[in-house]
PDB file of C-alpha atoms in Angstrom:
ATOM      1  CA  MET A   1    -101.533-139.832 149.475  1.00 41.00           C
ATOM      2  CA  ASN A   2    -100.432-138.751 152.537  1.00 44.00           C
ATOM      3  CA  ALA A   3     -98.257-135.546 152.497  1.00 51.00           C
ATOM      4  CA  CYS A   4     -94.699-135.329 154.371  1.00 55.00           C
ATOM      5  CA  MET A   5     -93.244-132.020 154.876  1.00 48.00           C
ATOM      6  CA  LEU A   6     -88.915-131.803 155.689  1.00 45.00           C
ATOM      7  CA  PRO A   7     -88.677-128.840 158.074  1.00 44.00           C
ATOM      8  CA  SER A   8     -87.086-125.954 156.452  1.00 38.00           C
ATOM      9  CA  ASP A   9     -83.655-125.876 158.919  1.00 39.00           C
ATOM     10  CA  HIS A  10     -82.216-128.847 160.792  1.00 35.00           C
ATOM     11  CA  ASP A  11     -79.202-129.302 162.926  1.00 38.00           C
ATOM     12  CA  THR A  12     -75.702-129.412 162.183  1.00 34.00           C
ATOM     13  CA  ALA A  13     -73.361-131.682 162.644  1.00 32.00           C
ATOM     14  CA  ALA A  14     -69.670-130.259 164.854  1.00 35.00           C
ATOM     15  CA  GLU A  15     -68.157-129.208 161.594  1.00 60.00           C
ATOM     16  CA  PHE A  16     -66.037-132.562 160.921  1.00 82.00           C
ATOM     17  CA  ALA A  17     -67.901-134.438 163.483  1.00 92.00           C
ATOM     18  CA  THR A  18     -68.212-138.682 162.103  1.00 95.00           C
ATOM     19  CA  SER A  19     -71.508-138.226 161.675  1.00 94.00           C
ATOM     20  CA  ALA A  20     -74.607-135.962 161.662  1.00 94.00           C
ATOM     21  CA  GLN A  21     -78.480-136.015 162.335  1.00 95.00           C
ATOM     22  CA  VAL A  22     -80.706-134.920 159.677  1.00 95.00           C
ATOM     23  CA  ALA A  23     -84.561-134.856 159.683  1.00 96.00           C
ATOM     24  CA  VAL A  24     -85.398-137.420 156.042  1.00 95.00           C
ATOM     25  CA  GLN A  25     -88.862-139.552 155.346  1.00 96.00           C
ATOM     26  CA  LYS A  26     -89.014-142.472 156.387  1.00 93.00           C
ATOM     27  CA  TRP A  27     -92.091-144.452 153.956  1.00 95.00           C
ATOM     28  CA  ARG A  28     -93.556-147.525 154.641  1.00 93.00           C
ATOM     29  CA  ASP A  29     -96.642-149.692 153.422  1.00 94.00           C
ATOM     30  CA  GLY A  30     -97.490-145.713 151.790  1.00 94.00           C
ATOM     31  CA  GLN A  31     -97.041-143.600 155.191  1.00 94.00           C
ATOM     32  CA  CYS A  32     -95.488-141.164 155.610  1.00 96.00           C
ATOM     33  CA  GLU A  33     -93.980-139.512 158.753  1.00 94.00           C
ATOM     34  CA  VAL A  34     -90.527-137.612 159.263  1.00 95.00           C
ATOM     35  CA  LEU A  35     -87.392-138.711 161.019  1.00 94.00           C
ATOM     36  CA  THR A  36     -84.608-137.129 163.028  1.00 95.00           C
ATOM     37  CA  ASP A  37     -81.386-140.040 161.051  1.00 94.00           C
ATOM     38  CA  VAL A  38     -78.097-139.775 162.075  1.00 95.00           C
ATOM     39  CA  VAL A  39     -75.137-140.182 158.813  1.00 96.00           C
ATOM     40  CA  ALA A  40     -72.393-140.852 158.230  1.00 96.00           C
ATOM     41  CA  GLU A  41     -69.652-137.692 157.282  1.00 95.00           C
ATOM     42  CA  GLU A  42     -67.285-138.374 154.976  1.00 95.00           C
ATOM     43  CA  VAL A  43     -64.730-135.258 154.031  1.00 96.00           C
ATOM     44  CA  PRO A  44     -61.050-133.920 152.301  1.00 96.00           C
ATOM     45  CA  ILE A  45     -58.290-135.005 153.807  1.00 96.00           C
ATOM     46  CA  ALA A  46     -55.517-134.393 151.766  1.00 96.00           C
ATOM     47  CA  LEU A  47     -52.427-136.137 152.962  1.00 96.00           C
ATOM     48  CA  GLU A  48     -48.861-133.691 152.722  1.00 96.00           C
ATOM     49  CA  TYR A  49     -45.744-135.102 153.368  1.00 96.00           C
ATOM     50  CA  ASN A  50     -42.924-132.294 153.962  1.00 97.00           C
ATOM     51  CA  GLY A  51     -44.655-129.873 152.736  1.00 95.00           C
ATOM     52  CA  ILE A  52     -45.760-131.845 149.968  1.00 92.00           C
ATOM     53  CA  SER A  53     -49.930-132.587 149.064  1.00 91.00           C
ATOM     54  CA  HIS A  54     -49.526-136.499 147.622  1.00 91.00           C
ATOM     55  CA  ALA A  55     -53.025-137.556 148.237  1.00 91.00           C
ATOM     56  CA  VAL A  56     -56.896-136.090 148.607  1.00 94.00           C
ATOM     57  CA  MET A  57     -58.648-139.270 150.256  1.00 95.00           C
ATOM     58  CA  MET A  58     -62.996-139.151 151.389  1.00 96.00           C
ATOM     59  CA  ALA A  59     -62.636-140.570 154.387  1.00 97.00           C
ATOM     60  CA  THR A  60     -64.751-140.716 157.643  1.00 97.00           C
ATOM     61  CA  PRO A  61     -62.592-137.257 159.944  1.00 97.00           C
ATOM     62  CA  ALA A  62     -61.809-140.147 162.377  1.00 96.00           C
ATOM     63  CA  ASP A  63     -58.221-141.511 163.375  1.00 97.00           C
ATOM     64  CA  LEU A  64     -56.350-139.320 160.780  1.00 97.00           C
ATOM     65  CA  GLU A  65     -52.774-140.567 162.137  1.00 97.00           C
ATOM     66  CA  ASP A  66     -53.608-144.071 161.942  1.00 98.00           C
ATOM     67  CA  PHE A  67     -54.871-143.326 158.112  1.00 98.00           C
ATOM     68  CA  ALA A  68     -51.651-140.989 157.494  1.00 98.00           C
ATOM     69  CA  LEU A  69     -48.908-143.902 158.509  1.00 98.00           C
ATOM     70  CA  GLY A  70     -51.024-146.565 157.908  1.00 98.00           C
ATOM     71  CA  PHE A  71     -51.457-145.071 154.343  1.00 97.00           C
ATOM     72  CA  SER A  72     -47.844-144.529 154.449  1.00 97.00           C
ATOM     73  CA  LEU A  73     -46.653-147.932 155.139  1.00 98.00           C
ATOM     74  CA  THR A  74     -48.901-150.114 152.657  1.00 97.00           C
ATOM     75  CA  GLU A  75     -48.456-146.975 149.231  1.00 93.00           C
ATOM     76  CA  GLY A  76     -44.569-148.232 150.492  1.00 93.00           C
ATOM     77  CA  ILE A  77     -44.144-144.235 151.228  1.00 95.00           C
ATOM     78  CA  LEU A  78     -42.601-145.300 154.242  1.00 97.00           C
ATOM     79  CA  ALA A  79     -40.955-149.112 155.097  1.00 96.00           C
ATOM     80  CA  ASP A  80     -41.289-148.276 159.036  1.00 97.00           C
ATOM     81  CA  ALA A  81     -43.455-146.164 161.374  1.00 97.00           C
ATOM     82  CA  SER A  82     -39.551-145.165 162.552  1.00 97.00           C
ATOM     83  CA  GLU A  83     -39.663-143.751 159.636  1.00 98.00           C
ATOM     84  CA  LEU A  84     -42.937-140.551 159.484  1.00 98.00           C
ATOM     85  CA  TYR A  85     -41.011-137.948 162.866  1.00 98.00           C
ATOM     86  CA  ASP A  86     -44.904-135.964 163.136  1.00 97.00           C
ATOM     87  CA  CYS A  87     -48.039-135.703 161.897  1.00 97.00           C
ATOM     88  CA  ASP A  88     -49.817-131.989 162.307  1.00 97.00           C
ATOM     89  CA  ILE A  89     -54.347-132.608 161.632  1.00 96.00           C
ATOM     90  CA  VAL A  90     -55.108-129.656 160.369  1.00 96.00           C
ATOM     91  CA  ASN A  91     -58.953-128.581 160.239  1.00 94.00           C
ATOM     92  CA  GLY A  92     -59.065-125.973 157.212  1.00 90.00           C
ATOM     93  CA  ALA A  93     -62.713-124.827 155.492  1.00 86.00           C
ATOM     94  CA  GLU A  94     -64.039-127.640 152.911  1.00 89.00           C
ATOM     95  CA  GLY A  95     -61.583-130.470 154.921  1.00 94.00           C
ATOM     96  CA  ILE A  96     -58.752-131.863 156.793  1.00 96.00           C
ATOM     97  CA  GLN A  97     -54.806-131.258 156.048  1.00 96.00           C
ATOM     98  CA  VAL A  98     -53.251-134.499 157.374  1.00 97.00           C
ATOM     99  CA  GLN A  99     -49.191-133.141 157.813  1.00 98.00           C
ATOM    100  CA  MET A 100     -46.871-135.839 157.469  1.00 98.00           C
ATOM    101  CA  GLN A 101     -42.709-135.302 157.987  1.00 98.00           C
ATOM    102  CA  ILE A 102     -40.872-137.968 157.361  1.00 98.00           C
ATOM    103  CA  ALA A 103     -37.730-139.537 156.500  1.00 98.00           C
ATOM    104  CA  THR A 104     -35.963-137.268 153.334  1.00 97.00           C
ATOM    105  CA  GLU A 105     -34.659-140.495 151.900  1.00 96.00           C
ATOM    106  CA  ARG A 106     -38.240-141.321 151.745  1.00 96.00           C
ATOM    107  CA  PHE A 107     -39.966-138.340 150.555  1.00 96.00           C
ATOM    108  CA  VAL A 108     -37.064-138.314 147.668  1.00 93.00           C
ATOM    109  CA  THR A 109     -38.138-141.131 146.700  1.00 91.00           C
ATOM    110  CA  LEU A 110     -41.635-140.619 146.726  1.00 91.00           C
ATOM    111  CA  LYS A 111     -40.810-137.355 144.632  1.00 87.00           C
ATOM    112  CA  GLU A 112     -39.435-138.758 142.368  1.00 82.00           C
ATOM    113  CA  LYS A 113     -42.870-141.086 141.858  1.00 75.00           C
ATOM    114  CA  ARG A 114     -44.553-137.989 140.715  1.00 57.00           C
ATOM    115  CA  ARG A 115     -47.758-139.856 141.995  1.00 48.00           C
ATOM    116  CA  ASN A 116     -50.265-137.259 141.748  1.00 47.00           C
ATOM    117  CA  LEU A 117     -53.315-139.825 143.440  1.00 47.00           C
ATOM    118  CA  THR A 118     -57.325-137.733 144.291  1.00 48.00           C
ATOM    119  CA  GLY A 119     -59.086-141.087 145.725  1.00 52.00           C
ATOM    120  CA  ARG A 120     -62.977-140.457 146.163  1.00 50.00           C
ATOM    121  CA  THR A 121     -65.005-143.113 148.661  1.00 54.00           C
ATOM    122  CA  GLY A 122     -63.784-147.480 147.363  1.00 53.00           C
ATOM    123  CA  CYS A 123     -61.665-146.273 144.713  1.00 55.00           C
ATOM    124  CA  GLY A 124     -57.843-147.068 146.230  1.00 52.00           C
ATOM    125  CA  LEU A 125     -56.249-146.916 142.713  1.00 53.00           C
ATOM    126  CA  CYS A 126     -57.938-143.354 141.158  1.00 53.00           C
ATOM    127  CA  GLY A 127     -54.913-141.350 139.880  1.00 50.00           C
ATOM    128  CA  ALA A 128     -52.573-143.909 139.305  1.00 57.00           C
ATOM    129  CA  GLU A 129     -51.360-143.127 136.229  1.00 59.00           C
ATOM    130  CA  THR A 130     -49.034-146.006 134.936  1.00 62.00           C
ATOM    131  CA  LEU A 131     -49.785-149.883 135.024  1.00 64.00           C
ATOM    132  CA  ALA A 132     -46.755-150.661 137.300  1.00 63.00           C
ATOM    133  CA  GLN A 133     -48.542-148.222 139.984  1.00 64.00           C
ATOM    134  CA  ALA A 134     -51.530-149.850 139.685  1.00 69.00           C
ATOM    135  CA  VAL A 135     -50.462-153.705 140.544  1.00 75.00           C
ATOM    136  CA  ARG A 136     -47.709-153.869 142.126  1.00 84.00           C
ATOM    137  CA  HIS A 137     -46.405-156.616 143.862  1.00 89.00           C
ATOM    138  CA  PRO A 138     -45.075-157.775 146.743  1.00 92.00           C
ATOM    139  CA  ALA A 139     -42.943-159.659 148.412  1.00 94.00           C
ATOM    140  CA  VAL A 140     -43.687-163.016 149.622  1.00 95.00           C
ATOM    141  CA  VAL A 141     -45.521-163.106 152.924  1.00 95.00           C
ATOM    142  CA  ASP A 142     -43.764-165.230 155.204  1.00 87.00           C
ATOM    143  CA  SER A 143     -46.743-166.843 158.540  1.00 81.00           C
ATOM    144  CA  ALA A 144     -45.621-169.792 158.730  1.00 75.00           C
ATOM    145  CA  ALA A 145     -47.348-170.650 161.793  1.00 87.00           C
ATOM    146  CA  LEU A 146     -49.728-169.400 161.814  1.00 93.00           C
ATOM    147  CA  ARG A 147     -53.279-171.288 162.307  1.00 95.00           C
ATOM    148  CA  PHE A 148     -56.354-169.935 162.842  1.00 96.00           C
ATOM    149  CA  SER A 149     -59.606-172.333 164.140  1.00 96.00           C
ATOM    150  CA  ALA A 150     -63.356-172.174 161.593  1.00 95.00           C
ATOM    151  CA  GLN A 151     -65.104-171.135 164.221  1.00 96.00           C
ATOM    152  CA  THR A 152     -62.410-168.781 166.101  1.00 97.00           C
ATOM    153  CA  VAL A 153     -63.018-166.559 162.671  1.00 97.00           C
ATOM    154  CA  HIS A 154     -67.006-166.720 162.858  1.00 96.00           C
ATOM    155  CA  ALA A 155     -67.026-165.821 166.599  1.00 96.00           C
ATOM    156  CA  ALA A 156     -64.531-162.833 165.806  1.00 95.00           C
ATOM    157  CA  LEU A 157     -66.168-161.429 162.984  1.00 93.00           C
ATOM    158  CA  ALA A 158     -69.468-161.245 165.314  1.00 92.00           C
ATOM    159  CA  SER A 159     -67.283-159.815 167.917  1.00 95.00           C
ATOM    160  CA  MET A 160     -66.010-157.497 165.599  1.00 95.00           C
ATOM    161  CA  GLN A 161     -69.459-156.224 164.359  1.00 92.00           C
ATOM    162  CA  ALA A 162     -70.825-155.505 168.793  1.00 93.00           C
ATOM    163  CA  GLN A 163     -67.631-152.886 168.367  1.00 94.00           C
ATOM    164  CA  GLN A 164     -68.428-151.449 165.457  1.00 96.00           C
ATOM    165  CA  GLN A 165     -69.964-147.605 166.529  1.00 95.00           C
ATOM    166  CA  LEU A 166     -69.933-145.458 163.853  1.00 95.00           C
ATOM    167  CA  GLN A 167     -72.259-148.620 161.589  1.00 96.00           C
ATOM    168  CA  LEU A 168     -74.671-148.813 164.344  1.00 95.00           C
ATOM    169  CA  GLN A 169     -75.153-145.318 164.170  1.00 94.00           C
ATOM    170  CA  THR A 170     -75.250-145.300 160.379  1.00 96.00           C
ATOM    171  CA  GLY A 171     -75.456-148.513 158.634  1.00 95.00           C
ATOM    172  CA  ALA A 172     -73.007-146.829 156.214  1.00 94.00           C
ATOM    173  CA  THR A 173     -69.172-148.103 157.221  1.00 96.00           C
ATOM    174  CA  HIS A 174     -66.715-150.328 157.257  1.00 97.00           C
ATOM    175  CA  ALA A 175     -64.643-151.488 159.255  1.00 98.00           C
ATOM    176  CA  ALA A 176     -61.563-153.242 159.264  1.00 98.00           C
ATOM    177  CA  ALA A 177     -60.647-155.355 162.216  1.00 98.00           C
ATOM    178  CA  TRP A 178     -57.160-157.362 164.017  1.00 98.00           C
ATOM    179  CA  LEU A 179     -57.182-160.809 165.194  1.00 98.00           C
ATOM    180  CA  GLY A 180     -55.295-161.827 167.640  1.00 95.00           C
ATOM    181  CA  ASN A 181     -53.330-165.514 167.803  1.00 92.00           C
ATOM    182  CA  ASP A 182     -55.487-165.317 170.769  1.00 92.00           C
ATOM    183  CA  GLY A 183     -57.980-165.918 169.019  1.00 94.00           C
ATOM    184  CA  SER A 184     -59.491-161.949 170.053  1.00 95.00           C
ATOM    185  CA  ILE A 185     -60.425-158.813 168.499  1.00 97.00           C
ATOM    186  CA  ALA A 186     -57.864-156.244 169.730  1.00 92.00           C
ATOM    187  CA  LEU A 187     -58.680-153.593 167.577  1.00 97.00           C
ATOM    188  CA  VAL A 188     -61.895-152.174 164.950  1.00 98.00           C
ATOM    189  CA  ARG A 189     -61.314-149.347 162.493  1.00 98.00           C
ATOM    190  CA  GLU A 190     -64.243-147.710 161.142  1.00 98.00           C
ATOM    191  CA  ASP A 191     -64.774-145.356 157.767  1.00 97.00           C
ATOM    192  CA  VAL A 192     -66.739-144.858 154.518  1.00 97.00           C
ATOM    193  CA  GLY A 193     -64.437-145.899 152.217  1.00 96.00           C
ATOM    194  CA  ARG A 194     -62.667-150.354 152.997  1.00 96.00           C
ATOM    195  CA  HIS A 195     -59.888-149.812 151.721  1.00 96.00           C
ATOM    196  CA  ASN A 196     -58.907-146.643 154.212  1.00 97.00           C
ATOM    197  CA  ALA A 197     -60.588-148.280 156.822  1.00 98.00           C
ATOM    198  CA  LEU A 198     -57.578-150.311 156.490  1.00 98.00           C
ATOM    199  CA  ASP A 199     -54.688-147.566 156.738  1.00 98.00           C
ATOM    200  CA  LYS A 200     -56.708-146.581 159.567  1.00 98.00           C
ATOM    201  CA  LEU A 201     -56.095-150.477 161.552  1.00 98.00           C
ATOM    202  CA  ILE A 202     -52.471-151.222 160.051  1.00 98.00           C
ATOM    203  CA  GLY A 203     -51.596-147.112 161.107  1.00 98.00           C
ATOM    204  CA  ALA A 204     -53.185-148.368 164.304  1.00 98.00           C
ATOM    205  CA  LEU A 205     -51.264-151.242 165.344  1.00 98.00           C
ATOM    206  CA  ALA A 206     -48.179-150.053 163.926  1.00 98.00           C
ATOM    207  CA  GLN A 207     -47.907-147.877 166.396  1.00 97.00           C
ATOM    208  CA  GLN A 208     -48.343-150.160 169.003  1.00 96.00           C
ATOM    209  CA  GLN A 209     -45.202-151.817 167.131  1.00 96.00           C
ATOM    210  CA  GLN A 210     -47.958-154.978 166.279  1.00 96.00           C
ATOM    211  CA  ASP A 211     -46.503-158.158 164.761  1.00 95.00           C
ATOM    212  CA  PHE A 212     -48.214-157.452 161.876  1.00 96.00           C
ATOM    213  CA  SER A 213     -46.977-161.790 160.783  1.00 94.00           C
ATOM    214  CA  ASN A 214     -48.642-162.961 163.749  1.00 94.00           C
ATOM    215  CA  GLY A 215     -52.532-162.084 163.026  1.00 96.00           C
ATOM    216  CA  ALA A 216     -55.131-162.406 161.291  1.00 97.00           C
ATOM    217  CA  ILE A 217     -57.765-159.343 159.382  1.00 98.00           C
ATOM    218  CA  ILE A 218     -61.395-158.917 159.561  1.00 98.00           C
ATOM    219  CA  ILE A 219     -63.027-157.140 156.826  1.00 98.00           C
ATOM    220  CA  THR A 220     -66.643-155.651 156.218  1.00 96.00           C
ATOM    221  CA  SER A 221     -66.306-155.527 151.662  1.00 95.00           C
ATOM    222  CA  ARG A 222     -65.663-157.665 149.402  1.00 94.00           C
ATOM    223  CA  ALA A 223     -61.598-158.594 148.912  1.00 96.00           C
ATOM    224  CA  SER A 224     -60.373-157.155 145.891  1.00 95.00           C
ATOM    225  CA  TYR A 225     -56.982-156.856 145.109  1.00 95.00           C
ATOM    226  CA  GLU A 226     -55.462-153.458 147.269  1.00 94.00           C
ATOM    227  CA  MET A 227     -56.700-154.705 150.100  1.00 97.00           C
ATOM    228  CA  VAL A 228     -54.341-158.178 149.548  1.00 97.00           C
ATOM    229  CA  GLN A 229     -51.998-155.741 148.217  1.00 96.00           C
ATOM    230  CA  LYS A 230     -52.080-153.672 151.496  1.00 97.00           C
ATOM    231  CA  ALA A 231     -52.227-156.679 154.031  1.00 98.00           C
ATOM    232  CA  ALA A 232     -49.165-158.373 152.411  1.00 97.00           C
ATOM    233  CA  THR A 233     -47.150-154.818 151.560  1.00 97.00           C
ATOM    234  CA  VAL A 234     -46.771-154.675 155.659  1.00 97.00           C
ATOM    235  CA  GLY A 235     -46.599-158.707 155.639  1.00 97.00           C
ATOM    236  CA  ILE A 236     -50.475-160.252 156.463  1.00 97.00           C
ATOM    237  CA  ALA A 237     -50.511-163.759 156.077  1.00 97.00           C
ATOM    238  CA  PHE A 238     -54.197-163.895 156.993  1.00 98.00           C
ATOM    239  CA  ILE A 239     -57.502-161.419 155.365  1.00 98.00           C
ATOM    240  CA  ALA A 240     -60.746-163.056 156.112  1.00 98.00           C
ATOM    241  CA  ALA A 241     -63.922-160.764 154.390  1.00 98.00           C
ATOM    242  CA  ILE A 242     -67.762-160.800 154.434  1.00 97.00           C
ATOM    243  CA  SER A 243     -67.730-160.599 150.919  1.00 96.00           C
ATOM    244  CA  ALA A 244     -66.556-162.476 147.780  1.00 97.00           C
ATOM    245  CA  PRO A 245     -62.734-161.181 146.228  1.00 97.00           C
ATOM    246  CA  THR A 246     -61.864-160.893 142.430  1.00 97.00           C
ATOM    247  CA  ALA A 247     -59.605-162.958 140.760  1.00 97.00           C
ATOM    248  CA  LEU A 248     -57.373-160.347 141.090  1.00 96.00           C
ATOM    249  CA  ALA A 249     -56.926-160.530 144.611  1.00 97.00           C
ATOM    250  CA  ILE A 250     -57.209-164.470 144.153  1.00 98.00           C
ATOM    251  CA  ARG A 251     -54.255-164.099 142.352  1.00 97.00           C
ATOM    252  CA  LEU A 252     -52.255-161.510 144.343  1.00 97.00           C
ATOM    253  CA  ALA A 253     -52.841-164.012 147.055  1.00 97.00           C
ATOM    254  CA  GLN A 254     -51.441-167.392 145.799  1.00 97.00           C
ATOM    255  CA  GLU A 255     -48.862-165.101 145.054  1.00 97.00           C
ATOM    256  CA  THR A 256     -47.387-163.081 148.416  1.00 97.00           C
ATOM    257  CA  ASN A 257     -49.298-167.271 150.668  1.00 96.00           C
ATOM    258  CA  VAL A 258     -51.194-165.223 151.595  1.00 97.00           C
ATOM    259  CA  THR A 259     -54.402-166.335 153.066  1.00 97.00           C
ATOM    260  CA  LEU A 260     -57.983-164.825 151.475  1.00 98.00           C
ATOM    261  CA  ILE A 261     -60.873-166.504 152.363  1.00 98.00           C
ATOM    262  CA  GLY A 262     -64.708-164.671 151.779  1.00 98.00           C
ATOM    263  CA  PHE A 263     -67.863-164.603 152.413  1.00 97.00           C
ATOM    264  CA  VAL A 264     -67.187-165.146 156.090  1.00 96.00           C
ATOM    265  CA  ARG A 265     -70.831-165.703 157.268  1.00 91.00           C
ATOM    266  CA  ARG A 266     -73.324-167.897 158.954  1.00 86.00           C
ATOM    267  CA  GLN A 267     -71.245-170.517 159.968  1.00 88.00           C
ATOM    268  CA  GLY A 268     -70.162-170.166 156.640  1.00 95.00           C
ATOM    269  CA  HIS A 269     -66.798-169.654 154.459  1.00 97.00           C
ATOM    270  CA  VAL A 270     -64.833-170.273 151.313  1.00 98.00           C
ATOM    271  CA  VAL A 271     -61.334-170.326 150.972  1.00 98.00           C
ATOM    272  CA  TYR A 272     -59.384-168.659 147.886  1.00 98.00           C
ATOM    273  CA  ALA A 273     -56.346-169.495 148.735  1.00 98.00           C
ATOM    274  CA  GLY A 274     -53.679-170.171 151.693  1.00 96.00           C
ATOM    275  CA  ALA A 275     -55.963-173.167 152.922  1.00 96.00           C
ATOM    276  CA  GLN A 276     -52.593-174.279 155.776  1.00 95.00           C
ATOM    277  CA  ARG A 277     -53.103-171.228 157.987  1.00 96.00           C
ATOM    278  CA  LEU A 278     -57.743-172.665 158.394  1.00 94.00           C
ATOM    279  CA  ILE A 279     -57.729-175.151 160.883  1.00 90.00           C
TER     280      ILE A 279
END
C-alpha cells in the first residue's frame, strides 16, 4: 500500500479570493501522488438595505454589485435598477456585507414583508415564512418577436463554456450567460450557486440597461422553479438549461409565456414550454 502524506502546511488564498490552492491526495489505479488543486471559495454574503440586514447567502465573492442588484430585482425588492441609489462592499472577519441604499418606498415595502432569508448554496427559498412567499407568480412575459435557432443555442453553449474561467480552474461553479439576439454570448457570470450566477447576470445586464426581452439566458444547471421565476420577473422570455427542469418550473414557464428548453447538449435538446420561439 502506498503511503500518501499531505504537507502539514500549505498556501492559503488571499482573503475573499474566488479560489484557493490546497494540497490533495490524488489516487489512480492504487497509486497516490500529492498535488496542488484549485478549489472554489464560498463566502457568507450579507445583503443589507438601508442599514437593515435582509439576507445572508453563501456565494462566490466576485461581481457582488451585480449580485446585489440582480437579487434585488428578481426577488421583487426593486422594480427598476434606478431605485438602487448606492452599493458598498465591506469586507469583515467572517464574510462580506453588501450595504445598499434603496428608494424609501421600496424599503417601506420590504420591511412590511418581514422576510428573513438565510440562503445556502443551491437554495433559493430558504427562510420563506409562508407558501405565498415561496411560490410567486410573475406577470406574463411579452416577447412575441424573439426567435432563436437550435444551432444558435448550441453554438452559444460552447462559447459560454469557453468563457467560464472559474469553472475551468475549479470544476465547482455554475454559470449563467446572456445570448443576444445577434446569436452571440455577450456576458457570463459564475458562482458556486446557480441562483447566484443568474442574479449576477441579471444585475450586470440591468446596469448596462439591457432590454431583457431581446435575448435569452443559458444556465449550466437544472431549470428549477426559482430560475424560471427570476427570469420571468425581469421579463426574460427564453431559458436554455444544460440539465432538466422541474415540473413546477415547466408549469410556471407555461403560465408566464416563457420558452423553456432543457438537456441542451451534444446537439440535442428537449422543449418543455414556448416552442414557438425556437426555430
